[in-house]
């Protein structure tokens, strides 16, 4: 074309990018090999990330104008490797034990490429075909893992057009939101002249049923996505009622029951009770059976947020920890957490396959009534075929393989807790129920002093220890040898004083005992150099009269 | 281990899947090569899909029990190739012109593998590092494409912690929902004793501001995700007001203005006005400038759903079609539609970088106040690094490359419309404004008769033609040579009678004029064999006295 606006764009070259390349000695074949080697190199290095301040990285990513001219794939990949990959976080590193994003089995990489290349869209059979039954199969198997219904049940419902055993989601947040959306719509359903909340809206629903407010009950350790859900669904964050926890970060059923009764008495309605199966901060599991009883008593939807801990059901040795989950109306499980699948694989399961009717929707050009298009039953619209990666991981690892991985993670967490306890200058703050625990560094003298400190003394010492913990965590992250995260808890042993702690998630099968010892050694070393923080701590200790050993 | 529950699981083999394979002659290297070849083979075949009834496919995916034992990767991939890939939809085929899911440039496949392998989580800097500035950069460039603010604007806001120029989402549905969530929360913001809807809920907000109801205004051609959003946000589907369209499927501003006034007069409040830039069914664009005026007059949030059509802004020759989009408060664009990026790349852009405050949220262990963690500003939580694929496509194709692709798609649509018009037995139902058009098969005699049929005659003929269109579309899909979709419209030229039409989206650069001719030829051939449907049509024609040529 002569048009100057196309100058320097070669149409033939442009169309070639959509044409199948002749593998593997084509340019693209070579680039692919180069990228793969580089990725393996990155994943093979035992450092968490090459440190560069975020502000400096931002300088590489601040052009506001779109690039005008095409760039060679090879040039662009060099840029990516240099400016992006090199400054990514090595989430697969066995020394990256700070978050729930962990190792990936390598067989998932070629499968992910296949999945992306097929570019199916699960919204509709016409753009997904076999991926739709596959996704329903994955949801069905997870449903069986949680609810264990009989074979006839799955034969009947797994592929039924107007039913769903669950929904595949981009992540746990959308999964939790979907569960609460269903709970809300079922509660304020059509009734007489009232055509239902989906049609008339929340205010009309509250008015029709005469409820002053709806509430969602959750322990104070509940995930922040639930606050978001309460906001999005129009319920309001203040109606997400946080119930205090016991000494093991589990919801107090007695206090929950009182709160439910009070809400009822005041003309409100408990819409949902949420049990947490693996809190994000401490990994503890709420007493699900007791929550189910309370949900029954108050006719509330019972949801279990097992986004992280749900995979424990794959271990016959530990699934009893989630006893009662089978009584939940809905359950969230993220395959991209303890099921070792890449980011983007959330799921919500529904005990009753007809529950999804509360949010069903149709359109003429897509997801027509009576079709098996999944788009009519999910919060999201167009969605990729991520379910394939869950399906493959389940088959290639097998339930017994998962059991071994999960059991080993739990053992490792208990081992690490023991190791921490053996040190003079570290202490466990929350014990591992699953493979998550919290701890902190406390100079030996302070640790000893704390054993006999009163509430006021603890209150005065804690800010200094918090500053030290923060300092160590940041410095260790910057060193790039290993990574633990941090959070703030209110430990009962320290009079519920807000306490900053290190948080570790031990789900990477390649993390060794030696690496765990290294983590502590490095933290100790960093701490010993924090002279001004240690000085302030010593001064405080002296002022409190706690300096001399007793 | 001796434990029988681990029987037949070899720990060493299990751990090996997390260990870097020795490429490329390792087993996994071979499997990867095999998969790549197979994928290229699949994508190379010029058929849409190997036909097998859905019920038969479901039989391969109905196990409810999780697989107990591990399976070899090689065995599993054979299963996938045979049972899944072979029965997937060939969305990249140049003859698959029925949906907005289209071709992918091949360079995205190795990049997707890299992205999955890095497994970054955008919720938090600690799990994403350089991916966070990269994603903000992508959002910034798209913001510039829409709003064209000056350099200083982007310098100031692109990487600002408590601001956002937009949000990356799993798709257009979440993007639209996010925009309306923000609109709702800004409207019912904190005021005096009222602490805001996010905290107190929708009913309290309506009461505080004295609104009887909130409404969302949209043309009758609006996307079904907006009904979902109205439901989720508690506004109610009946408060999503569908405004009639003109003869070109564009919202009628006069009727919109009347409806807004009526809602105001009745004590309601217009929360948002949505303009569609590329309707899903016909590809038409609402008069955005006029909508902006009306939104201003009624102080409503102005959102533009440009999920599909937004990419047109990349063409300097056609961006004027979206004139007025720069006045929108928020805009949805899906990169996985006309930007040729794989499924899962939705975006919503915000004119005002502070707008996101209305939905900001924090948590102690993650997305802490003051951090640059994106998790505090999005509806979703954990999210993959999909933005990288958008970034790469923008750089490798370049704006001029996109312009060429988009201009060629539009030309092709106009060419196809002309081709259809030339036929005795086909007719265009809606003209292409972008690269989307609708048409149908009408036997020559009927086509001629329709030119002089009155409303009643049209009404009696249409069901027969609808049945024929449905029959052809299904049969063509089953034949697997090519694929067009279908929908139901109410064309003005046929007295708004509900009319089933073929719908084509011509975004695949490899679709040729010959292929388009083949599509028509095949449809004609299928139609000619539909003897009973044609017979019924002839009978109807005779009864209407329209059989004889005039």
Coordinates of C-alpha atoms in Angstrom, one line a residue, chain A residues 1 3-11 14-21 23-24 28 31-33 35-36 38-45 49-55 57-73 76-77 79-81 83-85 87-92 96 99 101-114 116-134 136-137 140-142 144-145 149-151 154-155 158-159 170-171 173-174 177 181 184-185 195 197-203 206 222-225 227-228 230-239 280-281 314 316-317 334 336-337 340-344 358-368 372 375 378-385 388-389 391-405 407-408 411-412 473 477 483-488 503 508-510, chain B residues 1 3-11 14-21 23-24 28 31-33 35-36 38-45 49-55 57-73 76-77 79-81 83-85 87-92 96 99 101-114 116-134 136-137 140-142 144-145 149-151 154-155 158-159 170-171 173-174 177 181 184-185 195 197-203 206 222-225 227-228 230-239 280-281 314 316-317 334 336-337 340-344 358-368 372 375 378-385 388-389 391-405 407-408 411-412 473 477 483-488 503 508-510:
Chain A
X1 CA 0.0 0.0 0.0
X3 CA -0.8 5.1 2.1
X4 CA 1.9 6.9 4.2
X5 CA 0.1 5.8 7.4
X6 CA 1.2 2.3 6.7
X7 CA 4.8 3.3 6.0
X8 CA 7.3 0.9 7.3
X9 CA 4.7 -1.8 7.9
X10 CA 5.1 -4.7 5.5
X11 CA 1.8 -6.4 5.0
X14 CA 2.5 -8.7 9.3
X15 CA 0.4 -11.5 8.0
X16 CA 3.2 -14.0 8.5
X17 CA 2.9 -13.7 12.3
X18 CA -0.5 -15.4 11.9
X19 CA 0.8 -18.1 9.7
X20 CA 2.2 -21.4 11.1
X21 CA 5.9 -21.1 11.5
X23 CA 9.5 -25.4 13.3
X24 CA 12.0 -25.8 14.8
X28 CA 10.4 -18.3 16.0
X31 CA 13.4 -17.7 19.9
X32 CA 11.3 -20.2 21.6
X33 CA 14.4 -22.3 22.4
X35 CA 13.2 -18.3 25.8
X36 CA 12.9 -21.8 27.2
X38 CA 16.4 -18.5 29.7
X39 CA 13.3 -19.5 31.7
X40 CA 14.9 -22.6 32.9
X41 CA 18.0 -20.6 33.8
X42 CA 15.9 -18.1 35.8
X43 CA 14.0 -20.9 37.5
X44 CA 17.2 -22.7 38.2
X45 CA 19.0 -19.9 40.0
X49 CA 15.1 -12.0 42.5
X50 CA 17.8 -9.7 41.2
X51 CA 17.3 -6.7 43.4
X52 CA 16.6 -3.4 41.7
X53 CA 14.4 -0.7 43.3
X54 CA 10.9 -0.5 42.0
X55 CA 11.3 3.1 41.1
X57 CA 12.1 -0.6 37.2
X58 CA 9.3 1.9 36.6
X59 CA 11.6 3.9 34.4
X60 CA 11.7 1.1 31.9
X61 CA 7.9 1.0 31.8
X62 CA 6.7 4.6 31.6
X63 CA 6.1 5.4 27.9
X64 CA 2.6 6.6 27.5
X65 CA 2.6 6.6 23.7
X66 CA 1.9 3.3 22.0
X67 CA 4.9 2.0 20.0
X68 CA 4.2 3.3 16.5
X69 CA 6.3 0.8 14.5
X70 CA 6.5 -3.0 14.7
X71 CA 9.5 -4.5 16.5
X72 CA 11.2 -7.8 15.7
X73 CA 10.2 -10.6 17.9
X76 CA 11.4 -7.6 21.9
X77 CA 12.2 -10.9 23.7
X79 CA 14.1 -6.5 26.1
X80 CA 11.7 -8.7 28.1
X81 CA 14.4 -11.0 29.3
X83 CA 13.9 -5.7 31.8
X84 CA 11.1 -7.9 32.9
X85 CA 12.1 -11.5 33.5
X87 CA 13.3 -8.5 37.7
X88 CA 10.5 -10.9 38.3
X89 CA 10.0 -12.7 41.5
X90 CA 11.2 -16.3 41.6
X91 CA 7.9 -17.7 43.0
X92 CA 9.1 -21.3 42.3
X96 CA 10.6 -18.4 48.4
X99 CA 3.4 -16.7 49.9
X101 CA 2.2 -18.9 45.1
X102 CA 4.7 -21.7 44.9
X103 CA 6.4 -24.2 42.7
X104 CA 4.9 -25.5 39.4
X105 CA 5.4 -29.0 37.9
X106 CA 7.3 -28.5 34.7
X107 CA 4.9 -30.6 32.6
X108 CA 2.4 -27.8 33.0
X109 CA 4.4 -25.5 30.8
X110 CA 4.1 -27.3 27.4
X111 CA 0.4 -27.9 28.4
X112 CA -0.1 -24.3 29.1
X113 CA 1.3 -23.4 25.7
X114 CA -1.1 -25.9 24.1
X116 CA -3.2 -20.8 25.1
X117 CA -2.6 -21.9 21.4
X118 CA -6.0 -23.5 21.2
X119 CA -7.5 -20.3 22.6
X120 CA -10.8 -21.7 23.6
X121 CA -13.5 -19.6 25.1
X122 CA -15.6 -21.4 27.8
X123 CA -18.4 -18.9 27.6
X124 CA -20.0 -21.0 24.9
X125 CA -19.9 -24.5 23.4
X126 CA -19.3 -23.0 19.9
X127 CA -16.0 -21.7 21.1
X128 CA -14.9 -24.5 23.4
X129 CA -16.6 -27.8 22.5
X130 CA -14.7 -30.6 24.4
X131 CA -13.3 -28.0 26.9
X132 CA -16.8 -27.6 28.3
X133 CA -17.4 -31.2 29.4
X134 CA -13.8 -31.3 30.6
X136 CA -17.6 -29.8 34.1
X137 CA -15.6 -32.9 34.8
X140 CA -17.5 -32.7 39.3
X141 CA -14.3 -34.4 40.6
X142 CA -13.7 -31.6 43.1
X144 CA -16.9 -35.4 44.8
X145 CA -13.8 -34.7 46.8
X149 CA -22.1 -37.9 46.6
X150 CA -22.8 -41.3 44.9
X151 CA -22.2 -42.2 41.3
X154 CA -22.8 -37.3 39.3
X155 CA -24.2 -39.1 36.3
X158 CA -22.4 -33.3 36.0
X159 CA -23.3 -32.4 32.5
X170 CA -10.2 -16.6 37.6
X171 CA -9.5 -16.9 41.4
X173 CA -12.1 -13.7 45.1
X174 CA -14.5 -14.2 42.2
X177 CA -18.2 -13.4 45.4
X181 CA -24.1 -13.6 45.2
X184 CA -28.1 -13.2 48.5
X185 CA -30.3 -14.0 45.6
X195 CA -40.1 -10.8 41.3
X197 CA -33.7 -9.4 44.0
X198 CA -32.0 -10.1 40.7
X199 CA -34.7 -8.2 39.0
X200 CA -35.9 -5.6 41.5
X201 CA -32.7 -4.9 43.4
X202 CA -31.5 -5.2 47.0
X203 CA -33.5 -2.4 48.5
X206 CA -35.0 -6.0 52.0
X222 CA -11.4 -13.9 57.2
X223 CA -9.9 -13.0 53.8
X224 CA -10.1 -9.4 52.6
X225 CA -12.0 -10.6 49.5
X227 CA -15.1 -7.3 52.5
X228 CA -14.9 -6.6 48.8
X230 CA -19.9 -7.3 50.8
X231 CA -19.2 -4.0 49.1
X232 CA -19.8 -5.2 45.6
X233 CA -23.0 -7.0 46.5
X234 CA -24.4 -3.9 48.1
X235 CA -24.5 -5.4 51.6
X236 CA -21.9 -3.0 53.0
X237 CA -18.7 -3.7 54.8
X238 CA -20.1 -2.9 58.2
X239 CA -22.5 -5.8 57.7
X280 CA -4.4 -16.6 55.0
X281 CA -2.4 -15.3 57.9
X314 CA -6.7 -34.8 48.8
X316 CA -6.6 -39.2 53.5
X317 CA -4.4 -38.6 56.5
X334 CA -8.1 -22.4 44.4
X336 CA -3.4 -22.3 41.9
X337 CA -2.5 -22.6 45.5
X340 CA 0.3 -26.5 42.0
X341 CA -1.5 -25.1 39.0
X342 CA -0.6 -21.7 37.4
X343 CA -2.3 -18.5 38.5
X344 CA -5.9 -18.2 37.3
X358 CA -30.4 -17.9 41.4
X359 CA -27.8 -16.3 39.1
X360 CA -28.7 -17.8 35.7
X361 CA -28.9 -15.5 32.8
X362 CA -29.3 -15.7 29.0
X363 CA -28.8 -13.8 25.8
X364 CA -30.0 -14.3 22.3
X365 CA -26.7 -14.5 20.5
X366 CA -24.9 -16.5 23.1
X367 CA -25.7 -18.8 26.0
X368 CA -29.2 -19.4 24.8
X372 CA -25.0 -26.2 27.6
X375 CA -21.6 -18.6 30.2
X378 CA -20.8 -17.9 35.8
X379 CA -20.0 -14.4 37.0
X380 CA -17.4 -14.0 34.3
X381 CA -18.1 -14.1 30.6
X382 CA -15.4 -15.1 28.1
X383 CA -12.9 -17.3 30.0
X384 CA -9.8 -19.4 29.0
X385 CA -9.5 -23.2 29.2
X388 CA -7.4 -28.3 31.4
X389 CA -4.4 -27.6 33.6
X391 CA -7.4 -31.8 34.9
X392 CA -3.9 -32.6 33.8
X393 CA -2.3 -32.0 37.2
X394 CA -5.0 -34.2 38.9
X395 CA -4.2 -37.0 36.4
X396 CA -0.4 -36.8 36.3
X397 CA 0.1 -36.3 40.0
X398 CA -2.9 -38.4 41.1
X399 CA -4.6 -38.3 44.4
X400 CA -1.9 -40.3 46.1
X401 CA 0.7 -38.0 44.7
X402 CA -1.1 -35.0 46.1
X403 CA -1.4 -36.8 49.4
X404 CA 2.3 -37.3 49.6
X405 CA 3.0 -33.6 48.7
X407 CA 1.6 -34.7 54.0
X408 CA 5.2 -33.7 53.4
X411 CA 5.6 -32.5 58.3
X412 CA 8.0 -29.8 57.1
X473 CA 11.9 -9.1 56.6
X477 CA 13.8 -9.7 50.7
X483 CA 11.9 -14.7 51.1
X484 CA 9.4 -14.9 54.0
X485 CA 6.4 -12.6 54.2
X486 CA 5.1 -10.7 57.2
X487 CA 1.8 -9.9 58.8
X488 CA 0.4 -8.5 62.0
X503 CA 4.9 -15.8 57.9
X508 CA 7.3 -26.1 47.9
X509 CA 8.4 -29.8 47.8
X510 CA 12.0 -28.8 47.1
Chain B
X1 CA 7.7 -44.8 52.7
X3 CA 2.6 -46.4 54.4
X4 CA 0.2 -48.3 52.1
X5 CA -1.6 -45.1 51.3
X6 CA 1.4 -44.0 49.3
X7 CA 1.6 -47.3 47.5
X8 CA 2.7 -46.9 43.9
X9 CA 3.7 -43.3 44.3
X10 CA 7.4 -42.9 44.0
X11 CA 8.5 -39.9 45.9
X14 CA 7.1 -37.1 42.2
X15 CA 9.7 -34.6 43.2
X16 CA 11.3 -34.8 39.8
X17 CA 8.3 -33.1 38.2
X18 CA 9.2 -29.9 40.2
X19 CA 12.9 -30.2 39.1
X20 CA 14.1 -28.5 35.9
X21 CA 14.2 -31.0 33.1
X23 CA 16.2 -30.0 27.7
X24 CA 15.7 -30.9 24.9
X28 CA 9.5 -33.7 28.7
X31 CA 6.6 -34.4 24.8
X32 CA 6.8 -30.7 24.3
X33 CA 8.0 -31.1 20.7
X35 CA 2.6 -31.3 21.6
X36 CA 3.9 -28.4 19.5
X38 CA 0.3 -31.5 17.1
X39 CA -0.8 -28.0 18.0
X40 CA 0.6 -26.7 14.7
X41 CA -1.1 -29.6 12.9
X42 CA -4.4 -28.8 14.5
X43 CA -4.1 -25.1 13.8
X44 CA -3.0 -25.9 10.2
X45 CA -6.0 -28.0 9.3
X49 CA -13.6 -29.0 14.3
X50 CA -13.8 -32.7 13.9
X51 CA -17.5 -33.3 14.5
X52 CA -18.6 -35.5 17.4
X53 CA -21.8 -35.0 19.3
X54 CA -21.4 -33.3 22.6
X55 CA -23.1 -36.2 24.4
X57 CA -17.6 -36.2 24.2
X58 CA -19.2 -36.0 27.6
X59 CA -18.7 -39.8 28.0
X60 CA -15.0 -39.2 28.0
X61 CA -15.3 -36.7 30.8
X62 CA -17.7 -38.2 33.4
X63 CA -15.5 -39.8 36.0
X64 CA -16.5 -38.4 39.4
X65 CA -13.7 -40.0 41.3
X66 CA -10.4 -38.3 41.3
X67 CA -7.7 -40.5 39.6
X68 CA -6.0 -42.3 42.4
X69 CA -2.6 -43.1 40.9
X70 CA -0.2 -40.9 39.0
X71 CA -0.2 -41.2 35.2
X72 CA 2.8 -40.7 32.9
X73 CA 2.9 -37.3 31.3
X76 CA -1.8 -38.2 29.6
X77 CA -0.9 -36.0 26.7
X79 CA -5.3 -38.8 26.0
X80 CA -5.5 -35.0 25.7
X81 CA -4.6 -35.0 22.0
X83 CA -10.1 -36.7 23.4
X84 CA -9.7 -33.0 24.0
X85 CA -7.6 -31.3 21.3
X87 CA -12.6 -32.0 19.7
X88 CA -11.7 -28.5 20.3
X89 CA -12.9 -25.6 18.2
X90 CA -10.5 -24.2 15.7
X91 CA -11.0 -20.6 16.7
X92 CA -7.9 -19.5 14.7
X96 CA -14.1 -19.6 11.7
X99 CA -17.3 -15.1 17.0
X101 CA -12.4 -15.1 19.4
X102 CA -10.1 -15.1 16.4
X103 CA -6.5 -15.8 15.2
X104 CA -3.5 -15.5 17.5
X105 CA 0.0 -14.4 16.3
X106 CA 2.3 -17.3 16.9
X107 CA 4.9 -15.4 18.7
X108 CA 2.5 -15.2 21.6
X109 CA 2.8 -18.9 22.3
X110 CA 6.4 -19.1 23.5
X111 CA 5.7 -15.8 25.4
X112 CA 2.7 -17.4 27.0
X113 CA 4.8 -20.3 28.2
X114 CA 7.3 -17.9 29.6
X116 CA 3.0 -19.1 32.8
X117 CA 6.4 -20.5 33.9
X118 CA 7.2 -17.3 35.8
X119 CA 3.8 -17.6 37.5
X120 CA 3.7 -14.1 38.9
X121 CA 0.8 -12.9 40.9
X122 CA -0.1 -9.3 40.3
X123 CA -2.0 -8.9 43.6
X124 CA 1.2 -7.8 45.3
X125 CA 4.6 -6.5 44.4
X126 CA 6.2 -9.2 46.4
X127 CA 4.9 -11.8 44.0
X128 CA 5.2 -9.8 40.8
X129 CA 7.9 -7.1 41.0
X130 CA 8.5 -5.8 37.4
X131 CA 5.2 -7.2 36.2
X132 CA 3.4 -4.5 38.2
X133 CA 5.0 -1.5 36.5
X134 CA 4.6 -3.4 33.2
X136 CA 0.5 -0.1 34.8
X137 CA 2.4 0.7 31.6
X140 CA -1.3 3.8 30.7
X141 CA -0.7 3.3 27.0
X142 CA -4.3 2.3 26.5
X144 CA -3.4 7.5 26.3
X145 CA -5.0 5.8 23.3
X149 CA -3.7 13.3 28.1
X150 CA -0.3 15.0 28.0
X151 CA 3.0 13.5 29.0
X154 CA 1.2 10.1 32.6
X155 CA 4.4 10.9 34.4
X158 CA 1.0 6.0 35.8
X159 CA 2.9 4.6 38.7
X170 CA -10.0 -11.4 33.4
X171 CA -12.4 -10.1 30.8
X173 CA -17.6 -8.7 32.1
X174 CA -15.4 -8.0 35.2
X177 CA -18.8 -4.6 36.5
X181 CA -19.1 -0.6 40.9
X184 CA -22.3 3.3 42.2
X185 CA -19.9 3.9 45.0
X195 CA -20.1 6.7 55.9
X197 CA -22.2 2.7 50.4
X198 CA -19.1 0.6 50.6
X199 CA -19.4 0.6 54.3
X200 CA -23.2 0.9 54.9
X201 CA -24.7 -0.9 51.9
X202 CA -26.9 0.1 49.1
X203 CA -30.2 0.4 50.9
X206 CA -30.5 5.1 48.7
X222 CA -26.2 -3.7 25.2
X223 CA -24.2 -6.7 26.3
X224 CA -25.7 -9.3 28.6
X225 CA -22.8 -8.7 31.1
X227 CA -27.6 -7.2 33.3
X228 CA -25.3 -9.4 35.3
X230 CA -27.0 -4.8 37.6
X231 CA -27.9 -8.0 39.5
X232 CA -24.5 -8.4 41.3
X233 CA -24.4 -4.8 42.4
X234 CA -27.8 -5.0 43.9
X235 CA -29.3 -2.5 41.5
X236 CA -31.7 -5.0 39.9
X237 CA -32.1 -6.0 36.2
X238 CA -35.3 -4.0 35.9
X239 CA -33.4 -0.8 36.7
X280 CA -22.0 -7.7 20.1
X281 CA -24.7 -8.5 17.6
X314 CA -5.6 2.0 16.9
X316 CA -6.0 6.6 12.5
X317 CA -8.3 6.1 9.6
X334 CA -10.7 -6.5 25.7
X336 CA -8.4 -10.8 23.6
X337 CA -10.8 -9.6 21.0
X340 CA -5.3 -10.7 19.0
X341 CA -4.2 -11.6 22.5
X342 CA -5.2 -14.9 24.1
X343 CA -8.3 -15.2 26.3
X344 CA -8.2 -13.5 29.7
X358 CA -14.2 4.5 45.6
X359 CA -13.3 0.8 45.7
X360 CA -9.9 0.8 47.3
X361 CA -9.4 -1.8 50.0
X362 CA -6.5 -3.0 52.2
X363 CA -5.4 -5.9 54.3
X364 CA -2.6 -6.3 56.8
X365 CA -0.7 -9.3 55.3
X366 CA -1.1 -8.1 51.7
X367 CA -1.9 -4.9 49.8
X368 CA -0.9 -2.7 52.8
X372 CA 2.0 -0.2 45.2
X375 CA -4.5 -5.9 44.6
X378 CA -9.0 -4.4 41.5
X379 CA -12.1 -6.5 41.8
X380 CA -10.1 -9.7 41.5
X381 CA -7.4 -10.8 43.9
X382 CA -4.6 -13.1 42.7
X383 CA -4.1 -12.6 39.0
X384 CA -1.7 -13.8 36.3
X385 CA 0.7 -11.6 34.3
X388 CA 2.8 -9.0 29.4
X389 CA 1.1 -10.6 26.4
X391 CA 2.6 -5.4 26.1
X392 CA 4.4 -7.7 23.7
X393 CA 1.6 -7.7 21.0
X394 CA 1.6 -3.9 21.1
X395 CA 5.3 -3.7 20.6
X396 CA 5.7 -6.5 18.0
X397 CA 2.7 -5.5 15.9
X398 CA 3.0 -1.7 16.6
X399 CA 0.2 0.8 16.2
X400 CA 0.7 0.9 12.5
X401 CA 0.5 -2.8 12.3
X402 CA -2.7 -2.8 14.2
X403 CA -4.0 -0.1 11.9
X404 CA -3.4 -2.2 8.9
X405 CA -5.1 -5.2 10.5
X407 CA -8.4 -1.3 8.2
X408 CA -8.2 -4.6 6.3
X411 CA -12.5 -3.5 4.1
X412 CA -13.2 -7.2 4.1
X473 CA -26.3 -22.5 10.6
X477 CA -21.3 -25.9 11.9
X483 CA -18.5 -21.5 11.0
X484 CA -20.7 -18.4 11.2
X485 CA -22.8 -17.7 14.3
X486 CA -26.4 -16.7 14.5
X487 CA -28.5 -14.3 16.5
X488 CA -32.0 -12.8 16.5
X503 CA -23.5 -13.2 12.1
X508 CA -9.0 -13.0 11.0
X509 CA -6.4 -11.5 8.6
X510 CA -6.0 -14.8 6.8

